[in-house]
Coordinates of N, CA and C and ligand atoms in Angstrom, one line a residue:
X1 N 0.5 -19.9 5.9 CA 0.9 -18.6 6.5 C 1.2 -17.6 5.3
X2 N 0.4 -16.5 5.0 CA 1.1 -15.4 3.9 C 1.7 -14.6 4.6
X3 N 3.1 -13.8 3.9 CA 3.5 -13.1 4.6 C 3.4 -11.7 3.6
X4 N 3.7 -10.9 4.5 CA 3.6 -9.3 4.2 C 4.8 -8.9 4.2
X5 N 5.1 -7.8 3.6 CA 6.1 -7.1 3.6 C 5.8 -5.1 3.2
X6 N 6.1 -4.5 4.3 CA 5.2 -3.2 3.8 C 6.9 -2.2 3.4
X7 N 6.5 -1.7 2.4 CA 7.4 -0.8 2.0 C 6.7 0.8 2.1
X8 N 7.4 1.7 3.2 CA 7.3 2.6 3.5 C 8.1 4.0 3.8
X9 N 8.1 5.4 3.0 CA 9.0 6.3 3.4 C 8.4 7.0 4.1
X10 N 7.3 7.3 5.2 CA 7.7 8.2 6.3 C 7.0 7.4 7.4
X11 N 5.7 8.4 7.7 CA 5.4 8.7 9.3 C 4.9 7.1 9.4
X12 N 3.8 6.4 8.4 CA 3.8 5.1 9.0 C 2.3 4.5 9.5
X13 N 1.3 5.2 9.7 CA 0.0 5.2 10.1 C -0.5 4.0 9.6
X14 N -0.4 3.7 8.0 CA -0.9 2.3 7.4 C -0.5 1.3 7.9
X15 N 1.3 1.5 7.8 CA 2.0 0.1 8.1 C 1.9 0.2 9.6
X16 N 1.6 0.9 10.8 CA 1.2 0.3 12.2 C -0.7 -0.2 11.9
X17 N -1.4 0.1 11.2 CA -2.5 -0.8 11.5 C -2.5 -2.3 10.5
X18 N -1.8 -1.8 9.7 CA -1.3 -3.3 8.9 C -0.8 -4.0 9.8
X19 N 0.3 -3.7 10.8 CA 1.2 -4.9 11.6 C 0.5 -5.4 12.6
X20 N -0.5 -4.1 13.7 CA -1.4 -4.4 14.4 C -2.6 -5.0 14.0
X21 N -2.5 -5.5 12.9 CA -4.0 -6.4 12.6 C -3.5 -7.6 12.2
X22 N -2.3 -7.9 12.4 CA -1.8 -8.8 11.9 C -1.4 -9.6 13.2
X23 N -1.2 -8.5 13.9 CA -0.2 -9.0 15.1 C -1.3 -9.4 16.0
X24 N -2.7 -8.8 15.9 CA -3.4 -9.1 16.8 C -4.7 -10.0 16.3
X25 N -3.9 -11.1 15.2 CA -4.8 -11.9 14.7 C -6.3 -11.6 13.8
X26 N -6.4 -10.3 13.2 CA -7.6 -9.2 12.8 C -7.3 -10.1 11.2
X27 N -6.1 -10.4 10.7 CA -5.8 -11.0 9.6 C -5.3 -12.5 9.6
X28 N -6.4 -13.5 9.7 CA -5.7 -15.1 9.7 C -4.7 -15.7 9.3
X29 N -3.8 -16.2 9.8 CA -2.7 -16.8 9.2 C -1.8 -16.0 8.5
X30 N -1.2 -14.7 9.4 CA -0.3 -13.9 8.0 C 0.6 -13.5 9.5
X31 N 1.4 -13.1 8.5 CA 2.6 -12.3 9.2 C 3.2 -11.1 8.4
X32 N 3.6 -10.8 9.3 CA 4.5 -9.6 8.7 C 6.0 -9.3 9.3
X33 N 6.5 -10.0 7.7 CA 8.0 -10.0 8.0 C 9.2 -8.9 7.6
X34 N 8.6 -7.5 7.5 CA 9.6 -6.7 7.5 C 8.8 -5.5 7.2
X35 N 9.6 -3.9 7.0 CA 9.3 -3.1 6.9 C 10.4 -2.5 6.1
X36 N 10.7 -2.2 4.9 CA 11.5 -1.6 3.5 C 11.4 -0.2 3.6
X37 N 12.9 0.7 3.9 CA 12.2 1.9 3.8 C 13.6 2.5 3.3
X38 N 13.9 3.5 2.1 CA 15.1 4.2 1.9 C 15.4 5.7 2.7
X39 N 14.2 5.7 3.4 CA 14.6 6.9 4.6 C 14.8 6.8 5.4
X40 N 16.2 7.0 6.2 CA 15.9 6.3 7.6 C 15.8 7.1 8.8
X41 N 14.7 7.9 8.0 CA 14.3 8.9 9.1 C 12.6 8.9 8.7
X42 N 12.9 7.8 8.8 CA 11.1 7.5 8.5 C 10.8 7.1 10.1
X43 N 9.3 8.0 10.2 CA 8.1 7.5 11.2 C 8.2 5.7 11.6
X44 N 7.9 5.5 10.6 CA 7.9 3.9 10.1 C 8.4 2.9 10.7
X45 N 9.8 3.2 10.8 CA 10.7 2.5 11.4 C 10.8 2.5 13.3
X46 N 10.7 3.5 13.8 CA 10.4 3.4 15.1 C 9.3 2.9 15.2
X47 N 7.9 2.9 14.4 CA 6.8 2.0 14.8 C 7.2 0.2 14.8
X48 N 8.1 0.2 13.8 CA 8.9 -1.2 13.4 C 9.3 -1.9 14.6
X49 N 10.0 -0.7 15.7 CA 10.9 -1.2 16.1 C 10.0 -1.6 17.4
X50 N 9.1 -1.0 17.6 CA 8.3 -1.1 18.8 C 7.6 -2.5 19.1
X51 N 7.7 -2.8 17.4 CA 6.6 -3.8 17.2 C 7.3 -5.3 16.4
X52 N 8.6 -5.1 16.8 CA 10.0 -5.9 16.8 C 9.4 -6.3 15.3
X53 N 9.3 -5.6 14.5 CA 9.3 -6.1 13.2 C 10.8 -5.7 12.3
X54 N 11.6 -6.9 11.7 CA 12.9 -6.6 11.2 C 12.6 -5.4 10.4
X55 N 13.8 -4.8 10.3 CA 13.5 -3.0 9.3 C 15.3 -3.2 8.7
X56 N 14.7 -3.0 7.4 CA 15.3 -2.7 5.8 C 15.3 -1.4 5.9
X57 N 16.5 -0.6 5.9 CA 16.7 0.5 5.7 C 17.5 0.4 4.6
X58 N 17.2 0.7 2.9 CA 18.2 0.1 1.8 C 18.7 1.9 1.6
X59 N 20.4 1.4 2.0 CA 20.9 3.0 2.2 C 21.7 2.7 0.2
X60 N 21.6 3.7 -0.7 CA 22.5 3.3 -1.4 C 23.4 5.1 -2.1
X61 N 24.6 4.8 -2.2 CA 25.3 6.1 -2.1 C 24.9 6.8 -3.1
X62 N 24.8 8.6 -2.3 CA 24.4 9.5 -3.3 C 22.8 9.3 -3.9
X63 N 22.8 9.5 -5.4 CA 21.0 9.3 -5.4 C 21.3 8.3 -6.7
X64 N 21.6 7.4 -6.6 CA 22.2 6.4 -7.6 C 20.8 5.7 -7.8
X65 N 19.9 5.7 -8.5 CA 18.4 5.2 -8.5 C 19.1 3.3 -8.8
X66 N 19.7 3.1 -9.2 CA 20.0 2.1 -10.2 C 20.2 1.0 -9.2
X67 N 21.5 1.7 -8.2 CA 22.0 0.7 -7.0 C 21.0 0.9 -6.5
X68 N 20.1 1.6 -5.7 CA 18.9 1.4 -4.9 C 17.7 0.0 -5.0
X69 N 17.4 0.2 -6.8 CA 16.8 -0.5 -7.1 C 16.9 -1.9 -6.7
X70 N 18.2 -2.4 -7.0 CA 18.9 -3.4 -7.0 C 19.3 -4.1 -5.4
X71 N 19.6 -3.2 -4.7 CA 19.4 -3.3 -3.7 C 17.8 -3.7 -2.6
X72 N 17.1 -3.4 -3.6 CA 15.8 -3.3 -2.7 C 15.1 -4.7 -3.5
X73 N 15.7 -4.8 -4.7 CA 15.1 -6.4 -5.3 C 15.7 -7.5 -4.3
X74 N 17.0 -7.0 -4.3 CA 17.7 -8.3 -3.3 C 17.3 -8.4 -1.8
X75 N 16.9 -7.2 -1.4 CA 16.4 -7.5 -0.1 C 15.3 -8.3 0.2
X76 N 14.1 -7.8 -1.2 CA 12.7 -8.2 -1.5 C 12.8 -10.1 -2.2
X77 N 14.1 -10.1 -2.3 CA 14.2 -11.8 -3.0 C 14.5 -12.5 -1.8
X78 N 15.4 -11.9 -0.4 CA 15.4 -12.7 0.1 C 14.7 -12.8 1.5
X79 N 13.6 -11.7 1.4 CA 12.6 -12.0 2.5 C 11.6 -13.0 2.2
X80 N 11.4 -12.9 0.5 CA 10.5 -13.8 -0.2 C 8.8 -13.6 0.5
X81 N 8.2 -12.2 0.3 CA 7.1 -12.2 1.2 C 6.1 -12.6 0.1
X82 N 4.7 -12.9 0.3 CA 3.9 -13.1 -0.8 C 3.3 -12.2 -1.0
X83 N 3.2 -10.7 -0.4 CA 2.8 -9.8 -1.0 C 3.5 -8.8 -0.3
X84 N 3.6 -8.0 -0.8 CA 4.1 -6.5 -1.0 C 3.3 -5.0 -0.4
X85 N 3.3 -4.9 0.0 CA 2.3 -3.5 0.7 C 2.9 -2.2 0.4
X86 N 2.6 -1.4 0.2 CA 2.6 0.3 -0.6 C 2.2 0.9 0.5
X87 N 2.6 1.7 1.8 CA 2.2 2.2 2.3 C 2.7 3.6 2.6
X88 N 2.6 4.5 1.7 CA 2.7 5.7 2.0 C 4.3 5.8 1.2
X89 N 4.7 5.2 0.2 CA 5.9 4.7 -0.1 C 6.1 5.9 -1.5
X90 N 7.4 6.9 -1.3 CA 7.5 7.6 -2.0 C 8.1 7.5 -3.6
X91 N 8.6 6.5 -3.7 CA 9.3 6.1 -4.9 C 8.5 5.1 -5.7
X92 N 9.4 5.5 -6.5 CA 8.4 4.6 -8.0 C 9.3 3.1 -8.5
X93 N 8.7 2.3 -8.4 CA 9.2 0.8 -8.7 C 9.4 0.8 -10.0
X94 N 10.8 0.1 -10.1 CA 11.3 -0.2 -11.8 C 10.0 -1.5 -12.6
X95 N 9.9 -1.6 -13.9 CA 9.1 -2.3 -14.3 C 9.6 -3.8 -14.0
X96 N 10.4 -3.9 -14.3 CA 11.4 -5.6 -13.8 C 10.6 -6.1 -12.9
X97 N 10.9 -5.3 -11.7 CA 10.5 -5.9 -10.6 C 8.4 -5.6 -10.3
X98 N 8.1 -4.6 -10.8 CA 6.7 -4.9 -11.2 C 6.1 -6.1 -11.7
X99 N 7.0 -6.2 -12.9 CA 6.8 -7.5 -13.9 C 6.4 -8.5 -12.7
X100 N 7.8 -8.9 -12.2 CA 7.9 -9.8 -11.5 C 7.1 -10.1 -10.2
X101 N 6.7 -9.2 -10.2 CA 5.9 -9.3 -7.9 C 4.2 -8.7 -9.0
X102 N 4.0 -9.5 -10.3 CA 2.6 -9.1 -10.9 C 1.3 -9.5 -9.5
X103 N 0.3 -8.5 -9.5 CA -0.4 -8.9 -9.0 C -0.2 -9.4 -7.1
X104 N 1.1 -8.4 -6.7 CA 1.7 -9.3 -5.6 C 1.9 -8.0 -4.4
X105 N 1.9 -7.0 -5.5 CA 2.1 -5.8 -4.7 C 0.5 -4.7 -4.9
X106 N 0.6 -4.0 -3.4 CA -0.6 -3.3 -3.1 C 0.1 -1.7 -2.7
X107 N -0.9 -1.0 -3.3 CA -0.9 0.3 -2.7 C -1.8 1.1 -2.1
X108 N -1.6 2.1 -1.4 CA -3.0 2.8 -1.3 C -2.9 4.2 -1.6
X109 N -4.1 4.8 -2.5 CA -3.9 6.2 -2.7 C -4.9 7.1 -1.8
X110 N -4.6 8.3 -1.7 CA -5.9 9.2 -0.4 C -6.6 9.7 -1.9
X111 N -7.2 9.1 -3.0 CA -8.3 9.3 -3.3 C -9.1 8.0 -4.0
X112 N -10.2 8.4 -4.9 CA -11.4 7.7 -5.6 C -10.6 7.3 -7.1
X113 N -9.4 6.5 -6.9 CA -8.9 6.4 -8.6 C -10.0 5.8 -9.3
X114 N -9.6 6.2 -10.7 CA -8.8 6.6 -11.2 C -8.8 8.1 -11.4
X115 N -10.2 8.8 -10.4 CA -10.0 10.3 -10.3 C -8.7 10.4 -9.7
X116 N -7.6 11.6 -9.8 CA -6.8 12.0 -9.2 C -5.8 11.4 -8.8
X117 N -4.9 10.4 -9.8 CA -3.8 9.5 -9.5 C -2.8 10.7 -9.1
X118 N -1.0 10.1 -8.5 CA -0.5 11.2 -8.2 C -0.2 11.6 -7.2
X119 N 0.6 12.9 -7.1 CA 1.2 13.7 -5.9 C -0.4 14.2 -5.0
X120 N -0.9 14.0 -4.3 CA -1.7 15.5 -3.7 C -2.9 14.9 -4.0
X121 N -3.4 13.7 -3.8 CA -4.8 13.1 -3.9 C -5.8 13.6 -3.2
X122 N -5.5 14.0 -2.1 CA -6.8 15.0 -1.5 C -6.5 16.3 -1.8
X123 N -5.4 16.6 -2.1 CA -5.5 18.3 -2.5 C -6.3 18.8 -3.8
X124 N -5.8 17.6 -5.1 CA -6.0 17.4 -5.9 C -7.7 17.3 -6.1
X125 N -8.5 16.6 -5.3 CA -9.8 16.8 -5.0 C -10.6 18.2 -4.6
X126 N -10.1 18.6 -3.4 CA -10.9 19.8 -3.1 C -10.4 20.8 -4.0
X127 N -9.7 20.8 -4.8 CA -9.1 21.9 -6.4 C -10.2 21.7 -7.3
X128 N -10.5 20.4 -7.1 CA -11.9 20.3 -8.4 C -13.4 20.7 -7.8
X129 N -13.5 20.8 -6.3 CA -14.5 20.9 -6.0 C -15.5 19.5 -6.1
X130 N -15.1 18.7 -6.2 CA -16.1 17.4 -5.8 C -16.6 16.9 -4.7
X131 N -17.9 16.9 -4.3 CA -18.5 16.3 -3.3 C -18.3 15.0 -2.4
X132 N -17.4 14.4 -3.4 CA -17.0 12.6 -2.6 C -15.6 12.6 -3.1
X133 N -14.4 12.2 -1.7 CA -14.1 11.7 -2.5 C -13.5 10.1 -1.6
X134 N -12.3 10.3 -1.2 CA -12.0 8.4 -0.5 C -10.8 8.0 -1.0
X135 N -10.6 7.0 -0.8 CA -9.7 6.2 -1.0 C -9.6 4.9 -1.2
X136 N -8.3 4.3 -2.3 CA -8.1 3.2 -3.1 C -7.4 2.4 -3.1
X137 N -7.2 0.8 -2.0 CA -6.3 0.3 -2.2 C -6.0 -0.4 -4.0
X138 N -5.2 -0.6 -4.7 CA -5.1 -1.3 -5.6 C -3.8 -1.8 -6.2
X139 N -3.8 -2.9 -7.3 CA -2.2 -3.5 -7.2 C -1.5 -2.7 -8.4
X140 N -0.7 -2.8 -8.4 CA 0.8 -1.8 -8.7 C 0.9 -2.5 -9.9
X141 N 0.5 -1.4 -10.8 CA 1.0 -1.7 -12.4 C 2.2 -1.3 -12.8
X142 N 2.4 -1.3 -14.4 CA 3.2 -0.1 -14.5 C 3.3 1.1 -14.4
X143 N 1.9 1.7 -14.7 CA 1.3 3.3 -14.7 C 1.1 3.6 -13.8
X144 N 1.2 4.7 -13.0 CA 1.3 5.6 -11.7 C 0.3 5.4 -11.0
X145 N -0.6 4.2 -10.2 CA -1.9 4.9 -9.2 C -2.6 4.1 -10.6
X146 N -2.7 3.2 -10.9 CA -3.4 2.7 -12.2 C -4.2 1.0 -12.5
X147 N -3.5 0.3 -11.6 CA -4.0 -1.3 -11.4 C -5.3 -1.1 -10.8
X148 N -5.5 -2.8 -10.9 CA -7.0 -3.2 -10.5 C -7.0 -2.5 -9.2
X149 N -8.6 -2.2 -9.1 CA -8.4 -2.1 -7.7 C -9.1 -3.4 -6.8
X150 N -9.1 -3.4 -5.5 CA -9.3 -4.4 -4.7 C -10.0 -3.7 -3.7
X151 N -10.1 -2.3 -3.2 CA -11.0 -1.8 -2.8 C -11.2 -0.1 -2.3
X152 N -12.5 0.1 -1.8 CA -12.6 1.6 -2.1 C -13.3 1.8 -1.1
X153 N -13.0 3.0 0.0 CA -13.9 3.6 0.8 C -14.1 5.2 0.8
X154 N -15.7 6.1 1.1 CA -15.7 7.2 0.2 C -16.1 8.1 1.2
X155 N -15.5 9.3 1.3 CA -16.0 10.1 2.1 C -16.4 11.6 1.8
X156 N -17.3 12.5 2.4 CA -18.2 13.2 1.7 C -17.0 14.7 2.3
X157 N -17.1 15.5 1.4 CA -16.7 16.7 1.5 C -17.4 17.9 2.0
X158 N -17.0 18.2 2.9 CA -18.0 18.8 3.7 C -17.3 20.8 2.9
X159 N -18.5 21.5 3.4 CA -18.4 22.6 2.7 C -17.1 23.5 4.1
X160 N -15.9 23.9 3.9 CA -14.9 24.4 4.3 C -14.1 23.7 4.8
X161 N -13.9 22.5 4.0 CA -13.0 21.6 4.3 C -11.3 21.7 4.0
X162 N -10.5 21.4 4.5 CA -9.4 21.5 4.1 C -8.4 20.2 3.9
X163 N -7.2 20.6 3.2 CA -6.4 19.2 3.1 C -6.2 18.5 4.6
X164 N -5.9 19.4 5.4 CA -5.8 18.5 6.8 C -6.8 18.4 7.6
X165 N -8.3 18.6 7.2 CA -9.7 18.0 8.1 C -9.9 16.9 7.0
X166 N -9.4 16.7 6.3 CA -9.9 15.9 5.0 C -8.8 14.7 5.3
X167 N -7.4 15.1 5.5 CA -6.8 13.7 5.9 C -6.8 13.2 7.4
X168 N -7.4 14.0 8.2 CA -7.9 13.6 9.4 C -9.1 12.4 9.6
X169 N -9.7 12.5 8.9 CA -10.9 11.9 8.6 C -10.8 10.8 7.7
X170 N -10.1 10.9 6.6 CA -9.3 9.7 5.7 C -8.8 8.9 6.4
X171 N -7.7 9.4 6.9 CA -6.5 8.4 7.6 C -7.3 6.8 8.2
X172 N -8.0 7.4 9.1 CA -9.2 5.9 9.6 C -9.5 5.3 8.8
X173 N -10.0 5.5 7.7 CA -10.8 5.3 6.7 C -9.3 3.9 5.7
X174 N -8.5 4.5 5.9 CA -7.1 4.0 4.9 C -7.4 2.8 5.7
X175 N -7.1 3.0 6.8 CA -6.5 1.8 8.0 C -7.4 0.7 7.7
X176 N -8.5 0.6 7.9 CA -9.7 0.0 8.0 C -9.4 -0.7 6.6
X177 N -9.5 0.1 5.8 CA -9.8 -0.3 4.5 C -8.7 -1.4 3.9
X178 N -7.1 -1.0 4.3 CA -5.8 -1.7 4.2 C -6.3 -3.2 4.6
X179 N -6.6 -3.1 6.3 CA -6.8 -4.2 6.7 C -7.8 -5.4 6.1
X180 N -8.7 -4.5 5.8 CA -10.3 -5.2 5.1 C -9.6 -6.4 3.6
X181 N -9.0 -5.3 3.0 CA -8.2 -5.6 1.7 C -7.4 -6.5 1.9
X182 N -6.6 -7.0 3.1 CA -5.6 -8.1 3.1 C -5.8 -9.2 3.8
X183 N -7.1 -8.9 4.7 CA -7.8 -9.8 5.0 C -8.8 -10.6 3.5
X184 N -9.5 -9.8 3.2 CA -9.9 -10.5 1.9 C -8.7 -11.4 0.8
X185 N -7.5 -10.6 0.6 CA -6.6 -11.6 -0.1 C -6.2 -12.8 0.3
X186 N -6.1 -12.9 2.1 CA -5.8 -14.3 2.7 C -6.8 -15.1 2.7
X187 N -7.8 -15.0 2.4 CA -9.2 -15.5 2.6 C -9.8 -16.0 1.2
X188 N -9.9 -15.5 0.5 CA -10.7 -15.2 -1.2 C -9.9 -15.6 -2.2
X189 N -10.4 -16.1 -2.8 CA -10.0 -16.6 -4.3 C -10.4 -14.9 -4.7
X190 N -9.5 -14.9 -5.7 CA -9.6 -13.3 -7.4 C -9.5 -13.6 -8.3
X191 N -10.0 -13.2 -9.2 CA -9.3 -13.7 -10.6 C -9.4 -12.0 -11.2
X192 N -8.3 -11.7 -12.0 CA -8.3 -9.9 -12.6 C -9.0 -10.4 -14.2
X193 N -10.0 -9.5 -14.0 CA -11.0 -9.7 -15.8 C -10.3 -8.0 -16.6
X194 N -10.1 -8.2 -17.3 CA -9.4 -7.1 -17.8 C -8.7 -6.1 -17.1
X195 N -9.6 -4.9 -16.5 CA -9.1 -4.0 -15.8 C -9.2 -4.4 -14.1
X196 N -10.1 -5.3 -14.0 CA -10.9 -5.4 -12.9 C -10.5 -6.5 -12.1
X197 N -10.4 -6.5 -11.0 CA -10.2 -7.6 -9.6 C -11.6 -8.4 -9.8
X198 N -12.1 -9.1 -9.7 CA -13.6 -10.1 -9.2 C -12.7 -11.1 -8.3
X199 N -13.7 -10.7 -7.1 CA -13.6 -11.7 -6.3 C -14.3 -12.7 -5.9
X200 N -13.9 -14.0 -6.1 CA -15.0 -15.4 -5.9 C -15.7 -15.3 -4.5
X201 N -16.6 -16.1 -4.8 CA -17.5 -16.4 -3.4 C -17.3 -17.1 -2.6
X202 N -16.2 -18.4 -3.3 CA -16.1 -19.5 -2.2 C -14.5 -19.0 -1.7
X203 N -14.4 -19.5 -0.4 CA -13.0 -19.2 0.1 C -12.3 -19.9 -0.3
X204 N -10.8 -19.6 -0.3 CA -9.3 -19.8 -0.5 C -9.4 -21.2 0.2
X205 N -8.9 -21.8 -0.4 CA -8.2 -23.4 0.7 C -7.4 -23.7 0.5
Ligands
LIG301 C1 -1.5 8.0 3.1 O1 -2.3 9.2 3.0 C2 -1.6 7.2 1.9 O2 -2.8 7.2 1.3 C3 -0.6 7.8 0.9 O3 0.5 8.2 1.7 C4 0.0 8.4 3.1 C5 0.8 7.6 4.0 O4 0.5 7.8 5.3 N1 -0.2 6.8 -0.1 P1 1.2 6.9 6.4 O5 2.7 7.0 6.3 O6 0.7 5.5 6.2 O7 0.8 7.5 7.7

């Protein structure tokens, strides 16, 4: 059984098709045992609740980054999930615990990394004017939006598009892709070649 654990600050869209593909068997043998969120006015959490999945709200006083941290390791030590999920998640992980959860933790960005790491991935796109652009799940380095990636789906920019026809059209595109990606981790052998994810041919046993 692998288990999941999705760390999320708001509305929630990834972590409900993450739980519902889990929940509804779309992802073999996994579960998902919690939802981590330091807002507790996150989207997120009502989807949590609907979908009786336990919810981590790590409150820590004032904006003390340091207790938060610390707080959110111990929560993350004693759910003990085998991977970590990035969904829409606004804060930036200390290296410690990067170090530690190598290769264990996933994110997703709304564009084509390592075009446009960062705040405003689709905004950041139609600024440049590029014809394609998509989105990237990949695992959580030190550097901002910078690990291997694990997968990519691409969508074409239509001429008067804006940030919100552009994440209208994304958003599907995320879901699908989340699921495809953690379905492949429970399933597939990887091995990371320098910058790069390769994924073996023969299945996991
Ligand atoms: C998504 O666009 C994702 O790519 C980005 O944050 C957004 C989260 O949306 N990292 P949601 O909370 O999953 O609906």
């Amino acid at each position: 059984m692998t288990k999941f654990a999705v760390l999320a600050s708001g509305r929630g869209s990834n972590f409900v098709a993450i739980t519902d593909a889990i929940q509804n068997g779309k992802i073999p043998n996994s579960q998902l045992i919690g939802l981590l969120t330091h807002n507790e006015n996150a989207g997120a959490i009502k989807e949590a609740e609907q979908r009786k999945i336990p919810t981590f709200v790590v409150r820590t006083p004032g904006a003390d980054r340091h207790a938060y941290e610390i707080a959110l390791e111990k929560h993350l030590d004693e759910l003990a999930p085998d991977y970590i999920c990035l969904a829409g998640y606004m804060r930036l992980l200390n290296k410690r615990l990067i170090e530690r959860w190598d290769t264990k933790i996933l994110n997703i960005h709304p564009s084509l990394l390592p075009s446009f790491p960062g705040l405003h991935g689709r905004r950041q796109a139609l600024e440049h004017g590029v014809r394609w652009t998509g989105c990237t799940v990949h695992f959580v380095n030190e550097n901002l939006d910078d690990g291997p990636i694990l997968g990519q789906s691409v969508i074409e920019i239509m001429p008067g598009e804006s940030e919100e026809t552009l994440e209208t059209k994304m958003l599907p595109l995320e879901h699908m892709l989340y699921v495809q990606v953690l379905k492949d981790l429970v399933s597939k052998k990887f091995r990371i070649e320098g910058r790069k994810v390769v994924w073996e041919n023969h299945p996991k046993k």
